[in-house]
Amino acid sequence: MNITRENVDALNAVVKVDIAKEDYSDKVEKILSDYRKTANIPGFRKGHVPMGMVKKQYGKAVLVDEVNKLLQDALNKYLTEEKLDVLGQPLPKQQDNIDWDADTFSFEFELGLAPEFEVNVASKEPIVKYNIIADDKMLDEQVANIQKQYGKLVSQNEVVADSEITGVYRNEEREIENKVSLTLDKFAGDATEKLFLGAKAGDVITLQTKGLFDDEHELMHALKLGHDEVHGLDIEVTFTIEEINTRELAELDQELFDKLFGKDVVKSVTELKEKIKEDAEKQFAQQADQKLLNDVTEYLVANTQFDLPAEFLQKWIQQTSNEEQSLDNDQAKEEYEKSEKGIRYQLIESKLIVDNDIKVTMDDIKNHAKEMIKGQMAQFGQMNPSDKELDDIAARVLSNQDEARRISEQLISQKLLELYKEKANIEVKELSYEDFVKEVYGDK
């Protein structure tokens, strides 16, 4: 067997594989001999079928199968030994008339080669790393929410500003009938609130859906309709009041603190706020880290310049599409353009991993799985699971290859984030969560 490569340019190559008779003949003969022992052909006893008949009936199929196996094994071995970093998979060149009666065969494959490039993590302009804090306003709101959540409902005769109202939205024509609980602050403007104030159980309020809420998602929940159905919806609905309650706030006492965090973990309102702040800022840190990871990724993709074998990749996308969704040239180009950014980042990420010797071991994956399991068990009150319990559960979790891969990718992302924090040009900005949302996502 002989394998040669011709580099078309820096990003494309053609590999030629020449297979001689001595490469496959012994294997083909052995398989045909085994077939002869088991072949069941009328007129011949098993094991006594003439070899010529076996070759005539099975020879070509066995030859084709063995040559293809040999071809794939040889090609994979060649790519590994030559340390060729290919994109996609080698594409066989079209050969319409292979003479399977010949002794030697030649096959050609197109390769798309990964480009050579350097990655500079440090940007000229600083990338913001947010330090999100839970300010006094948020802490007060969280305490108030806890008091409401753990308070008790007290029945009322009529609706007042802070009432919790249960009732049914109806519209016969649209077959809408949906029971919900609501508070008046959900409605847009004061006009709707005025319709409810002073109303009693059994009263029917007529409402227009247009402008009823600031957020159409609230209308989806209220009427139990899909997003497309509520978009621009302008109909009349009724709301029949069934119950009116007010919520008596829970006392901020030791009984409530113990219910929330366990006995004597929190002993005062000050400690309650400290605990809320600690838990909230842990979550904020994760959100800020994800934002930093996204921002550095965007910077690297936009500022790390290299060419790709675009024509090859479009052809590869086209040839690997399934029969039910076969793509023409224009569709393959469109799919490539959609995936180009992802391809670029995969190459950049791989380069960073190699250059910085970033590795994730099986022990890393196992330890991460155990910490994750430990956290989940703590949510259900199991605070001190044994090492054996954690090992057994982790083994079951990691027996799922998809889950093991997901954890591995998560750990790689964490290590890349550590790299970015160390080497990127970062500017720390401290602000409240409310201001973070406004700055990053817009004032909604």
Coordinates of C-alpha atoms in Angstrom, one line a residue:
M1 CA 0.0 0.0 0.0
N2 CA 1.2 3.5 -0.8
I3 CA -0.2 6.8 0.4
T4 CA 0.9 10.2 -1.0
R5 CA -0.3 13.7 -0.3
E6 CA -0.4 16.7 -2.6
N7 CA -0.9 20.1 -0.9
V8 CA -3.2 22.2 -3.1
D9 CA -2.6 25.2 -0.9
A10 CA -2.2 25.9 2.9
L11 CA -5.8 24.8 3.6
N12 CA -6.5 22.1 1.0
A13 CA -4.8 18.8 0.2
V14 CA -5.5 15.6 -1.8
V15 CA -4.4 12.2 -0.4
K16 CA -4.0 9.3 -2.8
V17 CA -4.2 5.8 -1.5
D18 CA -2.9 2.9 -3.8
I19 CA -3.9 -0.5 -2.7
A20 CA -2.2 -3.6 -4.2
K21 CA -3.4 -7.2 -4.3
E22 CA -1.1 -8.3 -1.6
D23 CA -2.7 -5.8 0.8
Y24 CA -6.1 -7.5 0.7
S25 CA -5.8 -11.0 -0.9
D26 CA -5.1 -13.0 2.2
K27 CA -8.0 -11.5 4.1
V28 CA -10.4 -12.0 1.2
E29 CA -9.3 -15.6 0.8
K30 CA -9.8 -16.4 4.5
I31 CA -13.3 -14.9 4.5
L32 CA -14.3 -16.8 1.4
S33 CA -12.9 -20.0 2.9
D34 CA -15.0 -19.4 6.0
Y35 CA -18.0 -18.8 3.7
R36 CA -17.4 -22.1 2.0
K37 CA -17.5 -24.0 5.3
T38 CA -21.0 -22.6 6.1
A39 CA -22.5 -21.9 2.7
N40 CA -25.8 -23.5 2.1
I41 CA -26.2 -24.0 -1.7
P42 CA -28.7 -26.5 -3.1
G43 CA -27.0 -29.6 -4.6
F44 CA -23.9 -29.4 -2.4
R45 CA -23.2 -30.6 1.1
K46 CA -22.2 -28.0 3.6
G47 CA -18.5 -27.4 3.4
H48 CA -18.1 -29.0 0.0
V49 CA -19.2 -26.2 -2.2
P50 CA -16.6 -25.5 -4.9
M51 CA -14.5 -22.5 -4.1
G52 CA -15.1 -21.2 -7.7
M53 CA -18.8 -21.0 -7.0
V54 CA -18.2 -19.3 -3.6
K55 CA -16.0 -16.7 -5.3
K56 CA -18.5 -16.2 -8.1
Q57 CA -21.4 -15.7 -5.6
Y58 CA -19.6 -13.7 -2.8
G59 CA -16.2 -12.7 -4.2
K60 CA -16.9 -9.2 -5.4
A61 CA -19.0 -8.2 -2.3
V62 CA -16.2 -9.5 0.1
L63 CA -13.5 -7.7 -2.0
V64 CA -15.4 -4.4 -2.0
D65 CA -16.0 -4.7 1.8
E66 CA -12.4 -5.5 2.7
V67 CA -10.9 -2.9 0.4
N68 CA -13.2 -0.2 2.0
K69 CA -12.2 -1.3 5.5
L70 CA -8.5 -1.3 4.6
L71 CA -8.9 2.1 3.0
Q72 CA -10.5 3.7 6.0
D73 CA -8.1 2.1 8.5
A74 CA -5.1 3.2 6.3
L75 CA -6.4 6.7 5.9
N76 CA -7.1 7.2 9.6
K77 CA -3.7 5.8 10.5
Y78 CA -2.0 8.1 8.0
L79 CA -3.8 11.2 9.3
T80 CA -2.8 10.3 12.9
E81 CA 0.9 9.6 12.0
E82 CA 1.2 12.7 9.9
K83 CA -0.5 14.7 12.7
L84 CA -2.7 16.4 10.1
D85 CA -5.3 18.6 11.7
V86 CA -8.3 18.2 9.3
L87 CA -11.6 20.0 9.4
G88 CA -14.7 17.8 8.8
Q89 CA -13.9 14.5 7.3
P90 CA -11.9 13.4 4.2
L91 CA -14.1 13.5 1.2
P92 CA -13.7 10.8 -1.5
K93 CA -13.2 12.1 -5.0
Q94 CA -15.9 10.9 -7.4
Q95 CA -15.0 7.6 -9.1
D96 CA -17.7 6.4 -11.4
N97 CA -16.1 3.4 -12.9
I98 CA -14.0 1.4 -10.5
D99 CA -12.8 -1.9 -12.1
W100 CA -13.2 -4.4 -9.2
D101 CA -11.8 -7.1 -11.5
A102 CA -8.4 -5.4 -11.4
D103 CA -5.7 -6.3 -8.9
T104 CA -4.8 -2.7 -7.8
F105 CA -7.0 0.2 -6.8
S106 CA -6.4 3.9 -6.4
F107 CA -8.6 6.3 -4.4
E108 CA -8.3 10.0 -3.8
F109 CA -9.6 12.1 -0.9
E110 CA -9.9 15.8 -0.5
L111 CA -8.8 17.2 2.9
G112 CA -9.7 20.5 4.5
L113 CA -6.8 21.6 6.7
A114 CA -7.0 23.6 9.8
P115 CA -5.2 27.0 9.5
E116 CA -2.2 28.0 11.4
F117 CA -2.7 31.1 13.6
E118 CA -1.8 32.8 16.9
V119 CA -4.3 33.8 19.6
N120 CA -3.8 37.0 21.7
V121 CA -6.1 37.0 24.6
A122 CA -5.2 40.5 25.7
S123 CA -7.3 43.1 23.9
K124 CA -6.3 46.7 23.3
E125 CA -9.5 48.0 24.8
P126 CA -10.4 46.5 28.3
I127 CA -13.2 44.0 28.6
V128 CA -15.5 44.6 31.5
K129 CA -15.7 42.0 34.3
Y130 CA -18.7 42.8 36.4
N131 CA -18.7 42.5 40.2
I132 CA -22.4 42.4 41.0
I133 CA -23.5 43.3 44.5
A134 CA -26.8 42.8 46.3
D135 CA -27.5 46.4 47.5
D136 CA -29.8 47.4 50.4
K137 CA -32.8 47.9 48.1
M138 CA -32.5 44.4 46.8
L139 CA -32.1 43.0 50.3
D140 CA -35.1 44.8 51.6
E141 CA -37.2 43.6 48.6
Q142 CA -36.0 40.0 49.3
V143 CA -36.9 40.2 53.0
A144 CA -40.4 41.6 52.0
N145 CA -40.8 38.7 49.5
I146 CA -40.0 36.2 52.2
Q147 CA -42.5 37.7 54.5
K148 CA -45.2 37.6 51.8
Q149 CA -44.3 34.0 50.8
Y150 CA -44.4 32.7 54.3
G151 CA -47.3 34.9 55.5
K152 CA -50.9 33.7 55.7
L153 CA -53.8 34.6 53.5
V154 CA -56.7 36.5 55.1
S155 CA -60.1 36.6 53.3
Q156 CA -61.4 40.1 52.4
N157 CA -64.9 41.3 51.4
E158 CA -63.7 43.7 48.6
V159 CA -60.6 44.4 46.6
V160 CA -58.0 46.9 47.9
A161 CA -54.7 47.9 46.4
D162 CA -52.7 45.0 47.8
S163 CA -55.3 42.2 47.4
E164 CA -54.5 38.8 45.9
I165 CA -57.4 38.0 43.7
T166 CA -58.4 34.6 42.3
G167 CA -60.8 34.5 39.4
V168 CA -61.5 33.3 35.8
Y169 CA -60.7 35.0 32.5
R170 CA -63.3 34.2 29.8
N171 CA -64.0 34.9 26.1
E172 CA -66.6 32.6 24.5
E173 CA -65.6 33.3 20.9
R174 CA -61.9 32.4 21.5
E175 CA -62.9 29.6 23.9
I176 CA -60.9 31.2 26.7
E177 CA -61.5 30.1 30.2
N178 CA -58.5 30.3 32.5
K179 CA -58.4 30.5 36.3
V180 CA -55.5 32.6 37.8
S181 CA -54.5 34.4 40.9
L182 CA -53.3 38.0 40.3
T183 CA -52.2 41.2 42.0
L184 CA -53.2 44.7 40.7
D185 CA -49.5 45.8 40.2
K186 CA -49.3 43.4 37.2
F187 CA -51.6 45.6 35.1
A188 CA -50.3 48.4 32.9
G189 CA -51.4 51.9 34.1
D190 CA -54.0 52.8 36.8
A191 CA -57.2 52.5 34.8
T192 CA -57.5 48.7 35.1
E193 CA -56.7 48.9 38.8
K194 CA -59.6 51.3 39.4
L195 CA -62.0 48.8 37.8
F196 CA -61.0 46.3 40.5
L197 CA -60.9 48.5 43.6
G198 CA -64.0 48.0 45.7
A199 CA -65.2 44.9 43.7
K200 CA -66.5 41.9 45.5
A201 CA -66.5 38.1 45.0
G202 CA -68.9 37.3 42.1
D203 CA -68.4 40.6 40.3
V204 CA -67.5 40.5 36.6
I205 CA -64.9 43.0 35.3
T206 CA -64.8 43.6 31.5
L207 CA -61.3 44.2 30.1
Q208 CA -59.6 44.9 26.8
T209 CA -56.5 42.7 26.1
K210 CA -54.7 45.5 24.2
G211 CA -52.4 47.3 26.6
L212 CA -53.6 45.2 29.6
F213 CA -50.1 44.3 30.5
D214 CA -46.7 45.9 29.7
D215 CA -45.3 42.4 28.9
E216 CA -47.1 40.1 26.5
H217 CA -45.8 37.1 28.4
E218 CA -48.2 38.2 31.2
L219 CA -51.1 38.0 28.8
M220 CA -50.0 34.5 27.7
H221 CA -50.2 33.4 31.3
A222 CA -53.5 35.2 32.0
L223 CA -55.3 33.7 29.0
K224 CA -53.3 30.5 28.6
L225 CA -52.5 31.3 25.0
G226 CA -49.3 30.9 22.9
H227 CA -46.9 33.7 22.0
D228 CA -48.2 34.1 18.5
E229 CA -51.8 34.1 19.6
V230 CA -51.3 37.0 22.0
H231 CA -49.2 39.1 19.7
G232 CA -51.2 42.2 18.9
L233 CA -54.4 40.6 20.4
D234 CA -57.2 43.1 20.8
I235 CA -60.3 41.4 22.2
E236 CA -62.7 41.9 25.1
V237 CA -62.4 39.4 28.0
T238 CA -64.3 39.2 31.3
F239 CA -62.7 38.4 34.7
T240 CA -65.1 36.8 37.3
I241 CA -63.8 37.3 40.8
E242 CA -64.0 34.2 43.0
E243 CA -61.8 35.0 46.0
I244 CA -60.3 38.1 47.5
N245 CA -57.5 37.8 50.0
T246 CA -54.8 39.9 51.6
R247 CA -51.5 38.4 52.8
E248 CA -50.6 38.9 56.4
L249 CA -46.8 39.2 56.5
A250 CA -44.8 36.6 58.4
E251 CA -43.0 37.7 61.5
L252 CA -39.3 38.0 61.2
D253 CA -38.7 35.7 64.2
Q254 CA -36.6 32.6 65.0
E255 CA -39.3 30.2 63.9
L256 CA -39.1 31.7 60.4
F257 CA -35.3 31.8 60.3
D258 CA -35.1 28.1 61.4
K259 CA -37.7 27.2 58.7
L260 CA -35.6 28.9 56.0
F261 CA -32.1 27.9 57.0
G262 CA -32.1 25.3 59.7
K263 CA -32.0 25.6 63.4
D264 CA -30.0 28.6 64.7
V265 CA -28.1 29.2 61.4
V266 CA -29.6 32.7 61.3
K267 CA -30.6 34.5 64.5
S268 CA -31.5 38.1 63.5
V269 CA -32.7 40.2 60.6
T270 CA -29.1 41.5 60.2
E271 CA -27.9 37.9 59.8
L272 CA -30.8 37.1 57.5
K273 CA -29.8 39.9 55.2
E274 CA -26.2 38.8 55.3
K275 CA -27.2 35.3 54.3
I276 CA -29.4 36.6 51.5
K277 CA -26.5 38.8 50.3
E278 CA -24.1 35.9 50.4
D279 CA -26.3 33.5 48.5
A280 CA -27.4 36.1 45.9
E281 CA -23.8 37.3 45.2
K282 CA -22.7 33.7 44.6
Q283 CA -25.3 33.5 41.9
F284 CA -24.4 36.9 40.6
A285 CA -20.7 35.8 40.3
Q286 CA -21.8 32.9 38.1
Q287 CA -23.8 35.3 35.9
A288 CA -20.9 37.8 35.7
D289 CA -18.5 35.0 34.8
Q290 CA -20.7 33.8 32.0
K291 CA -20.9 37.3 30.7
L292 CA -17.1 37.7 30.8
L293 CA -16.7 34.3 29.0
N294 CA -19.2 35.4 26.3
D295 CA -17.5 38.8 25.9
V296 CA -13.9 37.3 25.6
T297 CA -15.2 34.7 23.2
E298 CA -16.8 37.4 21.0
Y299 CA -13.6 39.4 21.1
L300 CA -11.4 36.4 20.1
V301 CA -13.7 35.4 17.2
A302 CA -13.8 39.0 15.9
N303 CA -10.0 39.7 16.3
T304 CA -8.3 36.4 15.6
Q305 CA -7.8 36.5 11.8
F306 CA -7.4 33.3 9.7
D307 CA -8.8 31.8 6.6
L308 CA -10.8 28.6 6.4
P309 CA -11.2 26.1 3.5
A310 CA -14.7 27.4 2.9
E311 CA -15.3 25.7 -0.4
F312 CA -14.3 22.3 1.1
L313 CA -16.4 22.8 4.2
Q314 CA -19.5 23.7 2.1
K315 CA -18.9 20.5 0.0
W316 CA -18.5 18.5 3.2
I317 CA -21.8 20.0 4.7
Q318 CA -23.5 19.1 1.4
Q319 CA -22.2 15.6 1.2
T320 CA -22.9 14.7 4.9
S321 CA -26.5 16.0 4.9
N322 CA -29.0 13.2 5.1
E323 CA -31.0 12.0 2.2
E324 CA -34.3 13.5 3.5
Q325 CA -32.7 17.0 3.7
S326 CA -30.2 16.9 0.9
L327 CA -28.8 20.4 0.2
D328 CA -28.0 22.1 -3.0
N329 CA -25.0 24.4 -3.4
D330 CA -26.7 27.5 -2.2
Q331 CA -28.2 25.8 0.8
A332 CA -24.8 24.3 1.7
K333 CA -23.3 27.7 1.5
E334 CA -26.0 29.2 3.7
E335 CA -25.4 26.4 6.3
Y336 CA -21.7 27.0 6.2
E337 CA -22.2 30.8 6.8
K338 CA -24.4 30.0 9.8
S339 CA -21.8 27.6 11.3
E340 CA -18.6 29.6 10.4
K341 CA -18.5 31.5 13.7
G342 CA -18.8 28.3 15.7
I343 CA -16.1 26.6 13.6
R344 CA -13.8 29.6 14.2
Y345 CA -14.3 29.6 18.0
Q346 CA -13.8 25.8 18.1
L347 CA -10.4 26.3 16.4
I348 CA -9.5 29.2 18.7
E349 CA -10.5 27.2 21.8
S350 CA -8.5 24.2 20.7
K351 CA -5.4 26.4 20.1
L352 CA -5.8 27.9 23.6
I353 CA -6.2 24.5 25.2
V354 CA -3.0 23.2 23.5
D355 CA -0.9 26.3 24.0
N356 CA -1.8 26.6 27.7
D357 CA -1.7 22.8 28.4
I358 CA -5.3 22.9 29.7
K359 CA -6.3 19.4 30.7
V360 CA -9.3 17.7 32.4
T361 CA -8.6 14.4 34.0
M362 CA -11.1 11.7 34.9
D363 CA -10.5 12.5 38.6
D364 CA -11.4 16.1 37.8
I365 CA -14.7 15.0 36.3
K366 CA -15.5 12.6 39.1
N367 CA -14.7 15.2 41.8
H368 CA -16.9 17.8 40.1
A369 CA -19.7 15.3 39.8
K370 CA -19.5 14.5 43.5
E371 CA -19.6 18.2 44.4
M372 CA -22.6 18.7 42.2
I373 CA -24.3 15.6 43.8
K374 CA -23.5 16.8 47.3
G375 CA -25.1 20.2 46.5
Q376 CA -28.2 18.6 45.2
M377 CA -28.5 16.3 48.2
A378 CA -28.1 19.3 50.6
Q379 CA -31.2 20.9 49.0
F380 CA -33.1 17.9 50.3
G381 CA -31.7 18.0 53.8
Q382 CA -29.0 15.3 53.3
M383 CA -26.1 17.4 54.6
N384 CA -23.4 14.7 55.2
P385 CA -23.5 11.9 52.6
S386 CA -20.8 9.3 52.9
D387 CA -17.9 9.1 50.4
K388 CA -19.3 5.7 49.3
E389 CA -22.7 7.2 48.6
L390 CA -21.1 10.0 46.5
D391 CA -18.8 7.6 44.7
D392 CA -21.7 5.2 43.8
I393 CA -24.0 8.0 42.6
A394 CA -21.1 9.7 40.6
A395 CA -20.3 6.3 39.0
R396 CA -24.0 6.0 37.8
V397 CA -24.0 9.6 36.6
L398 CA -20.7 9.2 34.7
S399 CA -21.8 5.9 33.1
N400 CA -23.8 8.2 30.8
Q401 CA -21.3 9.4 28.2
D402 CA -23.3 12.5 27.4
E403 CA -23.3 13.6 31.0
A404 CA -19.6 12.9 31.4
R405 CA -18.9 14.9 28.2
R406 CA -21.1 17.7 29.5
I407 CA -19.1 17.9 32.8
S408 CA -15.8 17.8 30.9
E409 CA -16.9 20.7 28.7
Q410 CA -18.0 22.6 31.7
L411 CA -14.6 22.1 33.4
I412 CA -12.8 23.2 30.2
S413 CA -14.9 26.4 30.2
Q414 CA -14.0 27.0 33.8
K415 CA -10.3 26.6 33.1
L416 CA -10.5 28.9 30.0
L417 CA -12.3 31.5 32.2
E418 CA -9.4 31.3 34.7
L419 CA -7.0 31.8 31.8
Y420 CA -9.0 34.9 30.6
K421 CA -9.1 36.4 34.1
E422 CA -5.3 36.0 34.3
K423 CA -4.3 37.1 30.8
A424 CA -7.1 39.2 29.3
N425 CA -7.1 43.0 29.6
I426 CA -9.9 43.2 32.2
E427 CA -11.5 46.2 33.8
V428 CA -13.6 45.4 37.0
K429 CA -16.8 47.3 37.3
E430 CA -18.9 47.1 40.5
L431 CA -22.6 47.7 40.4
S432 CA -26.0 46.5 41.7
Y433 CA -27.9 43.7 40.0
E434 CA -30.6 46.1 38.9
D435 CA -27.9 48.3 37.2
F436 CA -26.2 45.3 35.7
V437 CA -29.5 44.2 34.1
K438 CA -30.0 47.7 32.7
E439 CA -26.5 48.0 31.4
V440 CA -26.2 44.5 29.8
Y441 CA -29.8 43.7 28.7
G442 CA -31.4 47.2 28.5
D443 CA -33.9 48.8 30.8
K444 CA -36.9 46.5 30.5

